[in-house]
Tab-separated table of C-alpha atoms and ligand atoms in Angstrom:
chain	number	residue	atom	x	y	z
A	1	UNK	CA	103.275	142.965	102.420
A	2	UNK	CA	100.318	144.342	104.854
A	3	UNK	CA	99.083	141.859	107.622
A	4	UNK	CA	95.667	141.515	105.839
A	5	UNK	CA	97.786	139.803	102.904
A	6	UNK	CA	99.520	137.351	105.613
A	7	UNK	CA	98.595	133.715	104.825
A	8	UNK	CA	98.067	132.494	108.367
A	9	UNK	CA	99.298	129.021	108.767
A	10	UNK	CA	97.756	126.248	111.611
A	11	UNK	CA	100.063	123.188	112.314
A	12	UNK	CA	98.020	120.202	113.108
A	13	UNK	CA	100.070	118.415	115.438
A	14	UNK	CA	102.978	119.608	117.768
A	15	UNK	CA	105.470	117.339	116.076
A	16	UNK	CA	109.212	117.182	115.784
A	17	UNK	CA	109.186	118.238	111.696
A	18	UNK	CA	107.081	121.196	112.777
A	19	UNK	CA	109.088	122.179	115.417
A	20	UNK	CA	112.280	121.366	113.661
A	21	UNK	CA	111.808	122.327	110.066
A	22	UNK	CA	108.208	123.488	109.950
A	23	UNK	CA	107.968	126.891	112.057
A	24	UNK	CA	110.935	128.502	110.385
A	25	UNK	CA	109.816	127.383	107.130
A	26	UNK	CA	106.579	129.300	107.376
A	27	UNK	CA	107.843	132.182	109.403
A	28	UNK	CA	110.602	132.600	107.194
A	29	UNK	CA	108.430	133.567	104.725
A	30	UNK	CA	107.463	137.303	103.786
A	31	UNK	CA	103.951	136.516	103.328
A	32	UNK	CA	103.465	133.827	105.795
A	33	UNK	CA	102.802	133.443	109.811
A	34	UNK	CA	102.213	130.713	112.348
A	35	UNK	CA	98.996	131.676	113.673
A	36	UNK	CA	98.021	128.197	115.194
A	37	UNK	CA	98.731	124.864	116.601
A	38	UNK	CA	96.490	121.835	117.667
A	39	UNK	CA	97.925	119.011	119.385
A	40	UNK	CA	95.650	116.257	120.980
A	41	UNK	CA	96.961	117.602	124.805
A	42	UNK	CA	96.195	121.280	125.151
A	43	UNK	CA	98.844	121.425	127.749
A	44	UNK	CA	101.337	120.351	124.844
A	45	UNK	CA	99.795	122.765	122.678
A	46	UNK	CA	100.068	125.533	124.877
A	47	UNK	CA	103.760	124.603	125.680
A	48	UNK	CA	104.601	124.429	121.965
A	49	UNK	CA	103.067	127.927	121.014
A	50	UNK	CA	104.613	129.815	123.850
A	51	UNK	CA	108.166	127.850	122.723
A	52	UNK	CA	107.608	128.820	118.676
A	53	UNK	CA	105.505	132.252	119.332
A	54	UNK	CA	102.209	131.274	118.341
A	55	UNK	CA	99.371	132.995	119.369
A	56	UNK	CA	96.429	130.216	119.430
A	57	UNK	CA	96.498	126.966	120.793
A	58	UNK	CA	93.686	124.420	120.233
A	59	UNK	CA	93.195	120.872	121.225
A	60	UNK	CA	90.445	120.467	118.770
A	61	UNK	CA	90.858	120.088	114.663
A	62	UNK	CA	87.197	121.742	114.188
A	63	UNK	CA	87.811	124.360	116.571
A	64	UNK	CA	91.348	125.746	114.954
A	65	UNK	CA	89.644	125.211	111.466
A	66	UNK	CA	86.778	127.113	112.597
A	67	UNK	CA	89.485	129.889	113.126
A	68	UNK	CA	88.770	132.587	110.343
A	69	UNK	CA	92.965	133.245	111.027
A	70	UNK	CA	93.718	130.082	109.432
A	71	UNK	CA	94.310	129.919	105.663
A	72	UNK	CA	96.490	126.752	105.471
A	73	UNK	CA	96.880	123.845	107.883
A	74	UNK	CA	100.420	121.743	107.727
A	75	UNK	CA	99.522	118.024	108.989
A	76	UNK	CA	102.161	116.416	110.388
A	77	UNK	CA	100.501	114.042	112.852
A	78	UNK	CA	101.112	109.962	112.918
A	79	UNK	CA	100.406	108.883	109.303
A	80	UNK	CA	96.796	107.224	110.041
A	81	UNK	CA	95.681	110.728	111.096
A	82	UNK	CA	96.725	112.253	107.409
A	83	UNK	CA	93.505	110.997	105.667
A	84	UNK	CA	90.641	112.274	108.427
A	85	UNK	CA	92.550	115.660	108.915
A	86	UNK	CA	92.951	116.132	105.467
A	87	UNK	CA	89.285	115.460	104.518
A	88	UNK	CA	88.395	117.888	107.607
A	89	UNK	CA	90.207	120.883	106.354
A	90	UNK	CA	89.160	120.646	102.833
A	91	UNK	CA	85.462	120.759	104.146
A	92	UNK	CA	86.548	123.998	106.098
A	93	UNK	CA	88.096	125.452	103.323
A	94	UNK	CA	91.696	125.220	104.339
A	95	UNK	CA	94.457	124.813	101.693
A	96	UNK	CA	96.776	121.465	102.715
A	97	UNK	CA	100.405	120.736	103.225
A	98	UNK	CA	100.210	117.146	104.234
A	99	UNK	CA	103.300	115.119	105.216
A	100	UNK	CA	104.142	111.619	103.316
A	101	UNK	CA	102.501	108.932	103.748
A	102	UNK	CA	99.319	111.065	102.536
A	103	UNK	CA	97.363	108.061	103.841
A	104	UNK	CA	97.799	104.820	104.864
A	105	UNK	CA	95.238	103.265	101.695
A	106	UNK	CA	95.519	104.500	97.977
A	107	UNK	CA	91.645	104.856	98.202
A	108	UNK	CA	92.185	107.327	100.924
A	109	UNK	CA	94.693	109.159	99.468
A	110	UNK	CA	92.573	109.589	95.840
A	111	UNK	CA	89.518	110.738	97.902
A	112	UNK	CA	92.070	113.596	99.467
A	113	UNK	CA	92.944	115.052	96.272
A	114	UNK	CA	89.333	114.993	95.454
A	115	UNK	CA	87.896	116.382	98.102
A	116	UNK	CA	90.503	119.463	97.887
A	117	UNK	CA	89.936	119.548	94.054
A	118	UNK	CA	86.298	120.275	95.036
A	119	UNK	CA	86.590	122.199	98.139
A	120	UNK	CA	89.063	124.358	95.801
A	121	UNK	CA	91.692	124.244	98.097
A	122	UNK	CA	95.557	123.600	97.315
A	123	UNK	CA	96.745	119.893	98.279
A	124	UNK	CA	100.368	119.475	98.584
A	125	UNK	CA	102.427	116.328	99.461
A	126	UNK	CA	105.667	117.512	102.004
A	127	UNK	CA	108.371	115.375	99.839
A	128	UNK	CA	110.774	117.913	100.624
A	129	UNK	CA	113.530	115.882	98.643
A	130	UNK	CA	112.350	117.587	95.223
A	131	UNK	CA	113.482	120.850	96.350
A	132	UNK	CA	116.999	120.002	97.060
A	133	UNK	CA	119.046	122.176	94.286
A	134	UNK	CA	121.115	119.038	93.554
A	135	UNK	CA	118.113	116.711	92.784
A	136	UNK	CA	116.574	119.242	90.858
A	137	UNK	CA	120.090	119.703	88.962
A	138	UNK	CA	120.384	115.974	88.381
A	139	UNK	CA	116.667	115.738	87.022
A	140	UNK	CA	117.531	118.603	84.093
A	141	UNK	CA	121.282	116.903	83.564
A	142	UNK	CA	119.278	114.266	82.711
A	143	UNK	CA	116.870	115.900	80.703
A	144	UNK	CA	119.850	117.764	78.785
A	145	UNK	CA	121.310	114.458	77.825
A	146	UNK	CA	124.503	114.593	80.322
A	147	UNK	CA	124.348	110.999	81.133
A	148	UNK	CA	123.226	109.876	77.665
A	149	UNK	CA	120.247	106.770	78.025
A	150	UNK	CA	120.044	106.656	81.828
A	151	UNK	CA	120.170	102.820	82.491
A	152	UNK	CA	120.053	102.196	86.226
A	153	UNK	CA	120.155	104.090	89.880
A	154	UNK	CA	120.914	103.103	93.071
A	155	UNK	CA	119.423	104.902	96.437
A	156	UNK	CA	120.579	104.434	99.914
A	157	UNK	CA	118.804	105.875	102.889
A	158	UNK	CA	119.887	103.967	105.147
A	159	UNK	CA	120.572	105.546	108.879
A	160	UNK	CA	119.977	105.076	112.418
A	161	UNK	CA	116.593	105.984	113.633
A	162	UNK	CA	117.098	108.599	116.655
A	163	UNK	CA	116.263	107.271	119.864
A	164	UNK	CA	113.535	110.253	120.383
A	165	UNK	CA	111.913	108.638	117.346
A	166	UNK	CA	111.563	104.933	118.362
A	167	UNK	CA	108.044	105.571	118.687
A	168	UNK	CA	104.865	105.127	116.507
A	169	UNK	CA	107.675	104.867	113.617
A	170	UNK	CA	108.624	101.081	114.337
A	171	UNK	CA	105.228	100.172	115.227
A	172	UNK	CA	102.132	99.203	113.031
A	173	UNK	CA	99.538	101.048	115.008
A	174	UNK	CA	99.945	104.573	113.408
A	175	UNK	CA	101.270	103.563	109.980
A	176	UNK	CA	105.087	102.808	110.924
A	177	UNK	CA	107.889	100.835	108.991
A	178	UNK	CA	110.647	101.866	106.855
A	179	UNK	CA	108.395	101.613	103.967
A	180	UNK	CA	105.596	104.152	104.228
A	181	UNK	CA	108.450	106.101	105.982
A	182	UNK	CA	111.461	106.114	103.925
A	183	UNK	CA	110.549	104.120	100.704
A	184	UNK	CA	107.443	106.340	99.895
A	185	UNK	CA	110.221	109.284	99.887
A	186	UNK	CA	112.594	106.824	97.608
A	187	UNK	CA	109.493	106.536	95.028
A	188	UNK	CA	109.161	110.415	94.680
A	189	UNK	CA	112.383	111.101	94.397
A	190	UNK	CA	113.366	108.668	91.688
A	191	UNK	CA	110.230	109.682	89.787
A	192	UNK	CA	110.906	113.211	89.534
A	193	UNK	CA	115.142	112.710	88.934
A	194	UNK	CA	114.619	110.007	86.468
A	195	UNK	CA	111.117	111.681	85.199
A	196	UNK	CA	109.552	108.579	84.539
A	197	UNK	CA	106.844	106.506	86.198
A	198	UNK	CA	107.437	103.128	87.683
A	199	UNK	CA	106.233	100.085	85.764
A	200	UNK	CA	106.813	97.291	88.855
A	201	UNK	CA	108.436	96.349	91.874
A	202	UNK	CA	110.057	93.940	93.786
A	203	UNK	CA	111.526	93.894	97.641
A	204	UNK	CA	112.636	91.804	100.309
A	205	UNK	CA	112.055	93.199	104.234
A	206	UNK	CA	113.288	92.726	107.455
A	207	UNK	CA	113.837	93.501	110.947
A	208	UNK	CA	116.830	94.028	112.434
A	209	UNK	CA	116.527	95.134	115.752
A	210	UNK	CA	114.017	98.033	115.922
A	211	UNK	CA	111.002	97.298	114.446
A	212	UNK	CA	108.106	95.621	116.674
A	213	UNK	CA	105.510	93.025	115.860
A	214	UNK	CA	105.865	92.647	112.055
A	215	UNK	CA	107.373	95.964	111.240
A	216	UNK	CA	109.925	96.307	108.822
A	217	UNK	CA	113.442	98.379	109.949
A	218	UNK	CA	115.097	97.555	106.818
A	219	UNK	CA	114.208	96.904	103.371
A	220	UNK	CA	115.978	96.816	99.537
A	221	UNK	CA	114.108	96.270	96.407
A	222	UNK	CA	114.105	97.296	92.427
A	223	UNK	CA	111.792	99.896	91.091
A	224	UNK	CA	111.343	99.248	87.406
A	225	UNK	CA	110.751	102.183	85.571
A	226	UNK	CA	108.946	102.777	82.153
A	227	UNK	CA	111.690	104.137	80.305
A	228	UNK	CA	113.769	100.863	81.432
A	229	UNK	CA	115.337	102.119	84.225
A	230	UNK	CA	116.379	99.587	87.202
A	231	UNK	CA	116.071	101.545	90.549
A	232	UNK	CA	117.501	99.824	93.349
A	233	UNK	CA	116.646	101.140	96.652
A	234	UNK	CA	117.603	100.513	100.420
A	235	UNK	CA	115.611	102.140	103.462
A	236	UNK	CA	116.556	101.345	106.917
A	237	UNK	CA	116.127	102.836	110.462
A	238	UNK	CA	119.243	100.631	111.744
A	239	UNK	CA	122.518	101.422	109.524
A	240	UNK	CA	124.801	103.765	111.929
A	241	UNK	CA	127.918	104.286	109.982
A	242	UNK	CA	126.697	105.360	106.107
A	243	UNK	CA	126.123	108.364	104.128
A	244	UNK	CA	123.146	108.477	101.959
A	245	UNK	CA	123.724	108.749	98.067
A	246	UNK	CA	121.338	108.274	94.790
A	247	UNK	CA	123.276	107.270	91.985
A	248	UNK	CA	122.250	107.430	88.453
A	249	UNK	CA	124.424	105.726	85.573
A	250	UNK	CA	123.520	105.997	81.808
A	251	UNK	CA	125.083	105.173	78.225
A	252	UNK	CA	127.378	108.402	78.594
A	253	UNK	CA	127.866	108.991	81.898
A	254	UNK	CA	127.041	108.469	86.106
A	255	UNK	CA	125.548	110.944	88.316
A	256	UNK	CA	126.812	110.744	92.006
A	257	UNK	CA	124.187	112.600	94.214
A	258	UNK	CA	126.450	112.300	97.237
A	259	UNK	CA	125.584	112.893	100.978
A	260	UNK	CA	122.016	114.546	98.727
A	261	UNK	CA	119.402	112.289	100.821
A	262	UNK	CA	119.274	113.618	103.945
A	263	UNK	CA	116.544	115.851	105.588
A	264	UNK	CA	119.214	118.666	106.254
A	265	UNK	CA	119.504	118.935	102.326
A	266	UNK	CA	123.407	119.390	101.563
A	267	UNK	CA	125.261	117.151	99.632
A	268	UNK	CA	127.349	117.165	96.604
A	269	UNK	CA	126.801	116.222	92.649
A	270	UNK	CA	129.545	114.710	90.467
A	271	UNK	CA	129.468	113.706	86.826
A	272	UNK	CA	131.770	110.847	86.144
A	273	UNK	CA	132.521	109.986	82.357
A	274	UNK	CA	135.455	107.261	82.077
A	275	UNK	CA	138.075	108.440	84.729
A	276	UNK	CA	137.170	111.776	84.642
A	277	UNK	CA	134.701	113.137	87.644
A	278	UNK	CA	133.753	116.601	87.832
A	279	UNK	CA	131.818	118.347	90.374
A	280	UNK	CA	128.730	120.206	89.324
A	281	UNK	CA	127.898	123.577	90.695
A	282	UNK	CA	123.903	123.079	91.514
A	283	UNK	CA	123.913	126.894	92.296
A	284	UNK	CA	122.774	128.490	96.140
A	285	UNK	CA	121.473	126.103	98.612
A	286	UNK	CA	117.818	126.992	99.661
A	287	UNK	CA	116.529	124.971	102.698
A	288	UNK	CA	114.102	122.568	101.432
A	289	UNK	CA	110.937	122.813	103.508
A	290	UNK	CA	111.506	126.989	103.323
A	291	UNK	CA	111.462	126.140	99.315
A	292	UNK	CA	108.274	123.771	99.732
A	293	UNK	CA	106.555	126.589	101.789
A	294	UNK	CA	107.553	129.624	99.371
A	295	UNK	CA	105.828	127.144	96.427
A	296	UNK	CA	102.589	126.292	98.406
A	297	UNK	CA	102.305	130.068	99.467
A	298	UNK	CA	102.480	130.698	95.619
A	299	UNK	CA	100.236	128.217	94.488
A	300	UNK	CA	97.564	129.035	97.258
A	301	UNK	CA	97.609	132.731	95.550
A	302	UNK	CA	97.081	131.255	92.068
A	303	UNK	CA	100.926	131.228	90.980
A	304	UNK	CA	101.980	127.606	89.992
A	305	UNK	CA	102.019	124.209	92.070
A	306	UNK	CA	103.052	123.334	95.062
A	307	UNK	CA	106.621	121.562	95.225
A	308	UNK	CA	105.243	118.227	95.113
A	309	UNK	CA	100.994	118.021	94.453
A	310	UNK	CA	98.196	115.488	95.977
A	311	UNK	CA	98.617	113.514	92.714
A	312	UNK	CA	102.509	113.087	93.255
A	313	UNK	CA	101.481	111.871	96.697
A	314	UNK	CA	99.137	109.440	95.643
A	315	UNK	CA	101.337	108.149	93.113
A	316	UNK	CA	104.410	107.563	95.759
A	317	UNK	CA	102.037	106.063	98.218
A	318	UNK	CA	100.851	103.466	95.444
A	319	UNK	CA	104.392	102.918	95.111
A	320	UNK	CA	105.238	102.247	98.473
A	321	UNK	CA	102.240	99.830	98.786
A	322	UNK	CA	103.384	97.755	95.740
A	323	UNK	CA	106.579	97.228	97.601
A	324	UNK	CA	105.204	95.904	101.318
A	325	UNK	CA	103.099	93.497	98.743
A	326	UNK	CA	105.916	92.498	96.593
A	327	UNK	CA	108.019	92.038	100.206
A	328	UNK	CA	104.907	90.425	101.628
A	329	UNK	CA	104.168	87.682	98.923
A	330	UNK	CA	107.651	87.497	96.905
A	331	UNK	CA	106.283	88.635	93.887
A	332	UNK	CA	107.339	90.997	91.462
A	333	UNK	CA	104.147	93.516	91.883
A	334	UNK	CA	102.994	95.975	88.585
A	335	UNK	CA	101.367	99.092	89.651
B	401	NDP	P1	106.499	113.180	115.810
B	401	NDP	O1	105.850	111.822	116.853
B	401	NDP	O2	106.971	114.081	116.458
B	401	NDP	O3	104.761	113.590	115.937
B	401	NDP	C1	103.551	113.139	115.522
B	401	NDP	C2	102.637	113.888	116.205
B	401	NDP	O4	101.405	113.294	115.895
B	401	NDP	C3	102.403	113.812	117.364
B	401	NDP	O5	103.396	115.779	117.813
B	401	NDP	C4	101.225	113.911	118.192
B	401	NDP	O6	100.395	115.233	117.801
B	401	NDP	C5	100.328	113.056	116.875
B	401	NDP	N1	100.085	112.053	116.931
B	401	NDP	C6	98.499	111.339	117.450
B	401	NDP	N2	98.394	109.978	117.632
B	401	NDP	C7	99.734	110.153	118.375
B	401	NDP	C8	100.297	108.626	118.459
B	401	NDP	N3	99.831	107.686	119.096
B	401	NDP	N4	101.685	108.568	119.251
B	401	NDP	C9	102.371	109.492	118.742
B	401	NDP	N5	101.517	110.834	118.222
B	401	NDP	C10	100.815	110.989	117.874
B	401	NDP	O7	106.523	112.511	114.545
B	401	NDP	P2	107.507	113.151	113.583
B	401	NDP	O8	107.630	114.793	113.307
B	401	NDP	O9	108.899	112.136	113.379
B	401	NDP	O10	106.472	112.949	112.151
B	401	NDP	C11	105.259	113.592	111.933
B	401	NDP	C12	104.961	113.382	110.479
B	401	NDP	O11	105.840	113.848	109.482
B	401	NDP	C13	104.923	111.883	110.384
B	401	NDP	O12	103.741	111.885	108.758
B	401	NDP	C14	106.147	111.724	108.978
B	401	NDP	O13	105.899	110.749	108.118
B	401	NDP	C15	106.582	112.724	108.352
B	401	NDP	N6	107.462	113.618	108.820
B	401	NDP	C16	108.271	113.780	107.586
B	401	NDP	C17	109.772	114.353	107.206
B	401	NDP	C18	109.988	115.051	106.103
B	401	NDP	O14	111.053	115.558	105.665
B	401	NDP	N7	109.018	115.323	104.976
B	401	NDP	C19	110.253	114.677	108.467
B	401	NDP	C20	109.857	113.885	109.554
B	401	NDP	C21	108.650	113.253	109.616
B	401	NDP	P3	99.583	115.649	119.052
B	401	NDP	O15	100.411	115.312	120.251
B	401	NDP	O16	100.430	117.131	119.000
B	401	NDP	O17	98.411	115.504	118.975
């Protein structure tokens, strides 16, 4: 591919997830390269640029958005900043892959989708789990009737938040808490795998050692789906010894996606019918963010859609906010 046909990406935020996941995901594509990084602090931006071999470093979003080499941005700042940064990128005509949750309020997320549509730019939400071969296989098997009529499901996303992440994620100011961090991912993957929309939710949240102020580090609840499935979820920053699973039970069988909920991808899928338990061949592993960028680049070029759209990001945020509302009020909340 000629240099003139390469998509240039700018990183908004010199974040951990950008360093650990997206730098390689973008640079490993034949048709995209990271050409700029922006941080609140120029020294940090320059250090990140040196470390990751990025040619331009900025401490101003507007300056980076004015860079003609930047065609797409990846927004991975704290959750409170996604909204304004996406609107600015859309105004500048840049395509946006935005981290979850899209925003802190539903109206903001809807405005982000509208702004990108009006500007004619692609908006994707980085719910990476949809890129997992395991979850895609599970969805297809359910669609093909492998477990009969789906009845219930359980999502376990309980882990111990690494010490270097005990920052904004466990306090309120920048949009922290287990619900906006993890339940929002659950909402997306459950909608995807079960191929249905959430009708209502119930939830209880609590603090078990990490949450600051009134921010939850643990939440449990149920998504009630329009197709009748009840899906339990347990999200936590404080569980040190658990594996992260997703299981779906139907009238004719059960699917177990074992160790399949971590950011690294991986895991195994099993189908159980009676006492027989069979491992399912899910095909070749593809790194989750790498697939996200591949589909995003294609969408920018007019082929297909991002793995997870802006509208999907609106839906998952709506569900997460309903969970928070349900936990705060003790009521079942209808969407
Ligand atoms: P980091 O703390 O590493 O990065 C957050 C970035 O936000 C910083 O690099 C910083 O950029 C910017 N920032 C602005 N204001 C603040 C502030 N007050 N405190 C701290 N940082 C601030 O977070 P993560 O990389 O873990 O998460 C970033 C985003 O990515 C979040 O939205 C998170 O939900 C999402 N995420 C998604 C994952 C996925 O797999 N889909 C995995 C992990 C995170 P700078 O200093 O450069 O301006």
